[in-house]
Coordinates of C-alpha atoms in Angstrom, one line a residue:
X1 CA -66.8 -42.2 23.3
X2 CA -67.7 -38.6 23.6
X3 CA -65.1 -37.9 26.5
X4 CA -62.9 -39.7 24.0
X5 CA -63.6 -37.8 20.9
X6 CA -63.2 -34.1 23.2
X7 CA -59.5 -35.3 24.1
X8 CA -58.8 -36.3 21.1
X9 CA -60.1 -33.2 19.8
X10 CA -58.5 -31.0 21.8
X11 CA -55.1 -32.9 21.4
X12 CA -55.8 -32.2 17.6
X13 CA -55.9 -28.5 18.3
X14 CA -52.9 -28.4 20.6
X15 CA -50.9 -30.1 18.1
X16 CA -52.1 -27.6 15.0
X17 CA -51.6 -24.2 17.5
X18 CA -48.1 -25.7 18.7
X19 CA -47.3 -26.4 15.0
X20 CA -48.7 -23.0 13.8
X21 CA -46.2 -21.5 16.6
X22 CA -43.4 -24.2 15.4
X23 CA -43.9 -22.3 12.1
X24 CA -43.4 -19.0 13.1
X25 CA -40.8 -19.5 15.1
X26 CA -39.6 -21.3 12.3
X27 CA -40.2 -18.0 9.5
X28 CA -39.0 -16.1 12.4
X29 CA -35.7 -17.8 12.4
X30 CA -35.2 -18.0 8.6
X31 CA -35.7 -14.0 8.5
X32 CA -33.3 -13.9 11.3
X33 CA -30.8 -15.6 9.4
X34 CA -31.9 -13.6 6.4
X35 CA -31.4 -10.6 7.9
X36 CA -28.1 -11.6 9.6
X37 CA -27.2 -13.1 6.0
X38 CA -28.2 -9.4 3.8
X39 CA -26.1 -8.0 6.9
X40 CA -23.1 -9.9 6.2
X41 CA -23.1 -9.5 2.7
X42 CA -23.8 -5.8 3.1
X43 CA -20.5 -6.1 5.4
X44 CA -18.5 -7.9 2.9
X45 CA -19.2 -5.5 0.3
X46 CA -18.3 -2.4 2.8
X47 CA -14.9 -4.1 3.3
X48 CA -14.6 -4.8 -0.7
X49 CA -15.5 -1.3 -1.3
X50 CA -12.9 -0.2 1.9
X51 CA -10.0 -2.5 0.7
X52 CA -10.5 -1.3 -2.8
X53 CA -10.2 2.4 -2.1
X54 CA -7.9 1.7 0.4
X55 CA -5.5 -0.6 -2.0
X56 CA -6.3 2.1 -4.8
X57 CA -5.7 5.0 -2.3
X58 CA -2.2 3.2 -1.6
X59 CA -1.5 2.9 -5.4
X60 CA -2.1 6.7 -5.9
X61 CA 0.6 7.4 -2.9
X62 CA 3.5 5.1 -4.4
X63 CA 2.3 6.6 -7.7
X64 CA 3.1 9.9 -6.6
X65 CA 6.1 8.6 -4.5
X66 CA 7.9 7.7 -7.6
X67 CA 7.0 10.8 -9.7
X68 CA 8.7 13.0 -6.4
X69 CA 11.6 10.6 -6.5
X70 CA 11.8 11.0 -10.8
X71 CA 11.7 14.6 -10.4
X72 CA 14.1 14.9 -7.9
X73 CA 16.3 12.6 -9.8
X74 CA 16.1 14.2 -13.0
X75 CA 17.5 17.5 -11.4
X76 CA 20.0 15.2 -9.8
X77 CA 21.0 13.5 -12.8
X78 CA 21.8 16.7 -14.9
X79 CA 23.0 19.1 -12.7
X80 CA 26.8 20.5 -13.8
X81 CA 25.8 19.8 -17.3
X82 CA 27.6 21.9 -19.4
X83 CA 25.3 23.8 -21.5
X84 CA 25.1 26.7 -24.6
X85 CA 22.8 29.3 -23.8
X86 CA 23.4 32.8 -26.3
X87 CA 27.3 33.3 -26.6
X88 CA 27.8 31.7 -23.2
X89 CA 28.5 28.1 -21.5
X90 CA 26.5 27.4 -18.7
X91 CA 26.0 25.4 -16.1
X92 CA 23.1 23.5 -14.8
X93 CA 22.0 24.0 -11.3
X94 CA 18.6 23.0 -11.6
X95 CA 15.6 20.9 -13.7
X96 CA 11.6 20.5 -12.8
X97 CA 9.1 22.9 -12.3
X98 CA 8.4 26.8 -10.7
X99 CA 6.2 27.2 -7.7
X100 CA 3.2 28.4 -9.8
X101 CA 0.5 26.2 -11.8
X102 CA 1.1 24.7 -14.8
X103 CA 4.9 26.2 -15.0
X104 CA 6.0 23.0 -16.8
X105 CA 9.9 22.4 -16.4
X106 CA 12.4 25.2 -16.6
X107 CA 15.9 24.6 -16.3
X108 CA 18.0 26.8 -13.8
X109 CA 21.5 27.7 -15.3
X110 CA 24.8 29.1 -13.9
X111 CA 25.9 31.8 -16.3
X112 CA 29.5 33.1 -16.2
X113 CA 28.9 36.5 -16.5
X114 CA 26.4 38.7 -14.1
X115 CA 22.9 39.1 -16.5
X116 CA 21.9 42.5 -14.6
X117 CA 18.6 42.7 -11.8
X118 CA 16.1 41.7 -14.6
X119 CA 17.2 38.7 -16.0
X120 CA 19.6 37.7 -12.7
X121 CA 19.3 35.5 -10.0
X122 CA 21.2 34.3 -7.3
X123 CA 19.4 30.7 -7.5
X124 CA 15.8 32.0 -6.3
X125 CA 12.5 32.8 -7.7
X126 CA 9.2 34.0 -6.5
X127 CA 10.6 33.9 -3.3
X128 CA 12.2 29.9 -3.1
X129 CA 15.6 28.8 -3.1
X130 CA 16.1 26.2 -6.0
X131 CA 20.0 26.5 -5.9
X132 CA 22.5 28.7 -5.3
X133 CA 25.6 30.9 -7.3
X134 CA 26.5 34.4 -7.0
X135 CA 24.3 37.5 -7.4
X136 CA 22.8 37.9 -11.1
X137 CA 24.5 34.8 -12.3
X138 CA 21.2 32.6 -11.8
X139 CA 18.7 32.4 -14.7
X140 CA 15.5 30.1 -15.5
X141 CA 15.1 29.4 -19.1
X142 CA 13.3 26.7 -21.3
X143 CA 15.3 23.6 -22.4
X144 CA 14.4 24.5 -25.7
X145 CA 17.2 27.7 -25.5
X146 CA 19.4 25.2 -24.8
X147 CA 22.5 23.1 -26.5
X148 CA 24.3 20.5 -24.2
X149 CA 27.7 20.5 -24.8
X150 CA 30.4 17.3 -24.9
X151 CA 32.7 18.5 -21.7
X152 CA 35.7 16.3 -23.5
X153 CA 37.7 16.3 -27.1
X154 CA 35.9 15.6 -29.8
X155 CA 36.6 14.3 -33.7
X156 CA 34.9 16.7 -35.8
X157 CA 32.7 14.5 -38.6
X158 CA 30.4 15.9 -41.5
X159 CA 27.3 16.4 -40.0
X160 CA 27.7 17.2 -37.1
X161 CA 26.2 20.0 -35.3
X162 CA 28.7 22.3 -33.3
X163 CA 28.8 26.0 -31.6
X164 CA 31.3 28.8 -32.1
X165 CA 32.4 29.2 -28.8
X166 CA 31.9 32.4 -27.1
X167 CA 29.7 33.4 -29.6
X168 CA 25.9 33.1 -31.2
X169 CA 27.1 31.2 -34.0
X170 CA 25.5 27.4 -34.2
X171 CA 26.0 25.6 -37.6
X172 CA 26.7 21.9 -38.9
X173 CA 30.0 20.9 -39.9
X174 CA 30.2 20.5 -43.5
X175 CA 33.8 19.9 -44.1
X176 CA 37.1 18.8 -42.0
X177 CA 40.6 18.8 -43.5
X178 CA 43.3 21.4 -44.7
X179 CA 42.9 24.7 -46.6
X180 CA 45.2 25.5 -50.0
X181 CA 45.4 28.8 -48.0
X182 CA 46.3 27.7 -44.4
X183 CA 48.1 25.3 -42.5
X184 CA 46.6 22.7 -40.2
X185 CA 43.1 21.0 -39.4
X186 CA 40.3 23.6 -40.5
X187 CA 36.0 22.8 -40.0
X188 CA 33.7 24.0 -42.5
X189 CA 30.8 24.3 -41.2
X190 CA 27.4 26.0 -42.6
X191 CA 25.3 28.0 -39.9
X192 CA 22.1 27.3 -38.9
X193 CA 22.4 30.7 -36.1
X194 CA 24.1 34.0 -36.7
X195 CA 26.1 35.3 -39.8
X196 CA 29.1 33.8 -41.4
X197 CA 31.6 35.1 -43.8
X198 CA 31.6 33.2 -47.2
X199 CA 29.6 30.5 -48.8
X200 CA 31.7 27.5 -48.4
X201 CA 34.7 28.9 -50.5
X202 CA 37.9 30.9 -49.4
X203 CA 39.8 32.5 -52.4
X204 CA 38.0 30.7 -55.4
X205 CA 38.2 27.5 -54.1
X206 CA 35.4 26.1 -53.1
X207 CA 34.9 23.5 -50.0
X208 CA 31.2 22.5 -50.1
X209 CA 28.5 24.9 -51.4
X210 CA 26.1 27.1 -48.8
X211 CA 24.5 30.5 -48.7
X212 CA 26.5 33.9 -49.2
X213 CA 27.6 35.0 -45.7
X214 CA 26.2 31.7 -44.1
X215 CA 29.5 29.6 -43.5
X216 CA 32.4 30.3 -41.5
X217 CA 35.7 28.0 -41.0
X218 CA 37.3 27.5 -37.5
X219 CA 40.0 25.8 -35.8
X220 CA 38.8 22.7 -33.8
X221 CA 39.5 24.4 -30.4
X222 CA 37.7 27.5 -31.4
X223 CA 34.2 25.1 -31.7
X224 CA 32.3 22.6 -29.0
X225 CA 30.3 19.8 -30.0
X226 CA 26.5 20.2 -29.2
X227 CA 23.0 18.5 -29.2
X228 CA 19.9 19.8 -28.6
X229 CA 18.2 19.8 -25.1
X230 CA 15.2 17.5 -25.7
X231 CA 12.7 15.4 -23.6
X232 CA 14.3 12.6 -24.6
X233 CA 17.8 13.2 -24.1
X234 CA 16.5 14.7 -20.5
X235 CA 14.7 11.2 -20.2
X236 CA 17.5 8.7 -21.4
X237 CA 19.8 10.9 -18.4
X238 CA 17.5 10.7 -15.8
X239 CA 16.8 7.1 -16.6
X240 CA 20.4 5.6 -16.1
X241 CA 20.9 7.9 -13.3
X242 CA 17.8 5.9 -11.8
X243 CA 19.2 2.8 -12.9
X244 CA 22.7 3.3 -11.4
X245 CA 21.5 4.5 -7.9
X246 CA 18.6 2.0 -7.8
X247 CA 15.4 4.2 -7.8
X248 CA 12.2 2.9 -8.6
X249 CA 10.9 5.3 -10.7
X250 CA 8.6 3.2 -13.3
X251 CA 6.7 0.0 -11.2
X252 CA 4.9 -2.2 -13.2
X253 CA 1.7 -4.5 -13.0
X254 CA 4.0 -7.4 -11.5
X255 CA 5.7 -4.9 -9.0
X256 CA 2.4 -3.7 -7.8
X257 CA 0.5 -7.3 -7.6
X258 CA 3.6 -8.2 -5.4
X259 CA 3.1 -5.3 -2.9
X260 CA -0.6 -5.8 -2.4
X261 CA -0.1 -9.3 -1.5
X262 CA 2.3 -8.2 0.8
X263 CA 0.7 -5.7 2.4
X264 CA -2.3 -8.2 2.8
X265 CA -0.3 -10.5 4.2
X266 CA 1.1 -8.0 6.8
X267 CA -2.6 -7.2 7.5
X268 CA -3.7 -10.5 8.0
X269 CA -1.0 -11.4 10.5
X270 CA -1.8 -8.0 12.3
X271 CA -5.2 -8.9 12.5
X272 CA -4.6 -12.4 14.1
X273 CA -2.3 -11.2 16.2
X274 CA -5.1 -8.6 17.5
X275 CA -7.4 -11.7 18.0
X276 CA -9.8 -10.2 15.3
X277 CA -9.8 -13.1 12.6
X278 CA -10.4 -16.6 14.1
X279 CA -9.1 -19.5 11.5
X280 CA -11.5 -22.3 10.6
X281 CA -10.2 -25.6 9.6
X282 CA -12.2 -28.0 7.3
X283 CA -11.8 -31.3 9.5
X284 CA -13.2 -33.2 6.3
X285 CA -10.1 -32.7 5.1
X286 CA -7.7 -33.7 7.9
X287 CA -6.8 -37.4 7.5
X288 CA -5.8 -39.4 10.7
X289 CA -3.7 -42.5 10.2
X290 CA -4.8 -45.5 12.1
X291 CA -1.7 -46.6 13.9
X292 CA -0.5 -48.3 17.2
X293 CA 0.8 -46.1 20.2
X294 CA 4.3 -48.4 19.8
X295 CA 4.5 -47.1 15.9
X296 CA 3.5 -43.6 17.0
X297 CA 5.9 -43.9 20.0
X298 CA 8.9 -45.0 17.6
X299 CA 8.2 -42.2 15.1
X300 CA 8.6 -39.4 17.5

């Protein structure tokens, strides 16, 4: 009984040291696979953080990609508009910015007539081409100096606004018809710019009422139809010039959904194709139909 009772003693303690290393080995494991699971995580969360500044990063890029391509479009879309600048009409060579910081857009004009070494170009400034025209004839100036001018014939209505060519004058056309003193189509029109010669009557009669010295009347051909240059008249040009030639210039939320998933899909299939992503199939999910090898046979 005594030999008995040592064996079974000693099995006891076997058992209890081979369970105490069962449970170590067991804690050891689950750390293992703790560790390895913190790791992974820590992993996925790298790759998050990488895709997001990488699919932000690529945002940023077509952002700036459209802005170039709006800015070059917008010079695009307006050059050989036929502007008013002073006493002359111009022509546009050129719209963005200067090559210094915080320029802001300047619009490079054409001017018929040489403007001397000071104010001159010949397209250039602080050392870059922007476009090009004979000696002095190049100047930069603000869009708010600016009138654009209708290139074709125009009916003169009450209202509108109009420039005395080849001179300062700028005004809005107050009356249209014949004079009592003069033959043919005459334009009243009151100035806004420069001085004029009566005050909306010629000889005691009077046409419409303005200023002493503030109106002036003109034959149609002698005046040009004009509106202001404006950011939005600049942006309504550059937009259809975008739309006709097919530039994306705006991309929206839909637009930009559609070229991530693209451009994950294009990584994916690089990735498999490098043998770095190995695809795991659910088998739970695969159904097998039970069928003869005749049935199976006939089907193919």
């Amino acid at each position: 009984n005594a030999e008995y009772m040592g064996q079974a003693e000693r099995e006891r303690k076997k058992r209890e040291k081979m369970a105490k290393r069962e449970a170590v080995t067991e804690a050891r494991r689950a750390k293992r696979e703790e560790e390895l699971a913190e790791r992974k995580r820590r992993l996925e969360l790298e790759d998050q953080e990488r895709k997001s500044k990488e699919k932000e990063l690529r945002r940023m890029e077509r952002k700036k990609a459209r802005e170039n391509t709006r800015k070059e479009a917008m010079s695009l879309a307006l050059r050989g508009t036929l502007v008013r600048f002073s006493n002359m009409a111009c022509t546009v060579a050129y719209v963005g910015e200067l090559p210094y910081d915080g320029s802001g857009v300047f619009v490079g004009i054409i001017t018929p007539k040489p403007m001397g070494a000071k104010l001159g170009t010949s397209g250039s400034i602080m050392g870059t081409s922007f476009f090009e025209c004979p000696p002095e004839h190049g100047m930069f100036v603000r869009g708010s100096m600016l009138h654009v001018i209708k290139p074709t014939a125009h009916e003169f209505q009450i209202g509108d606004t109009v420039w005395r060519k080849r001179s300062k004058k700028l005004g809005v056309v107050k009356f249209v018809g014949e004079l009592h003193a003069a033959t043919g189509l005459w334009v009243g029109v009151e100035l806004t710019e420069g001085k004029g010669k009566n005050d909306g009557s010629i000889g005691g009669v009077r046409y419409f009422s303005a200023k002493p010295y503030s109106s002036i009347f003109c034959r149609p051909d002698d005046l040009a139809f004009v509106i202001p240059w404006t950011d939005e008249f600049v942006a309504q040009v550059t937009q259809e010039y975008c739309i006709i030639n097919d530039l994306d210039v705006d991309g929206d939320e839909d637009n930009e959904a559609a070229l991530e998933t693209e451009l994950e899909m294009q990584e994916s299939l690089a990735a498999i194709k490098a043998n770095k992503t190995v695809i795991t199939v659910d088998e739970s999910e695969i159904q097998i139909a039970d069928v003869s090898a005749d049935e199976f046979l006939s089907a193919l």
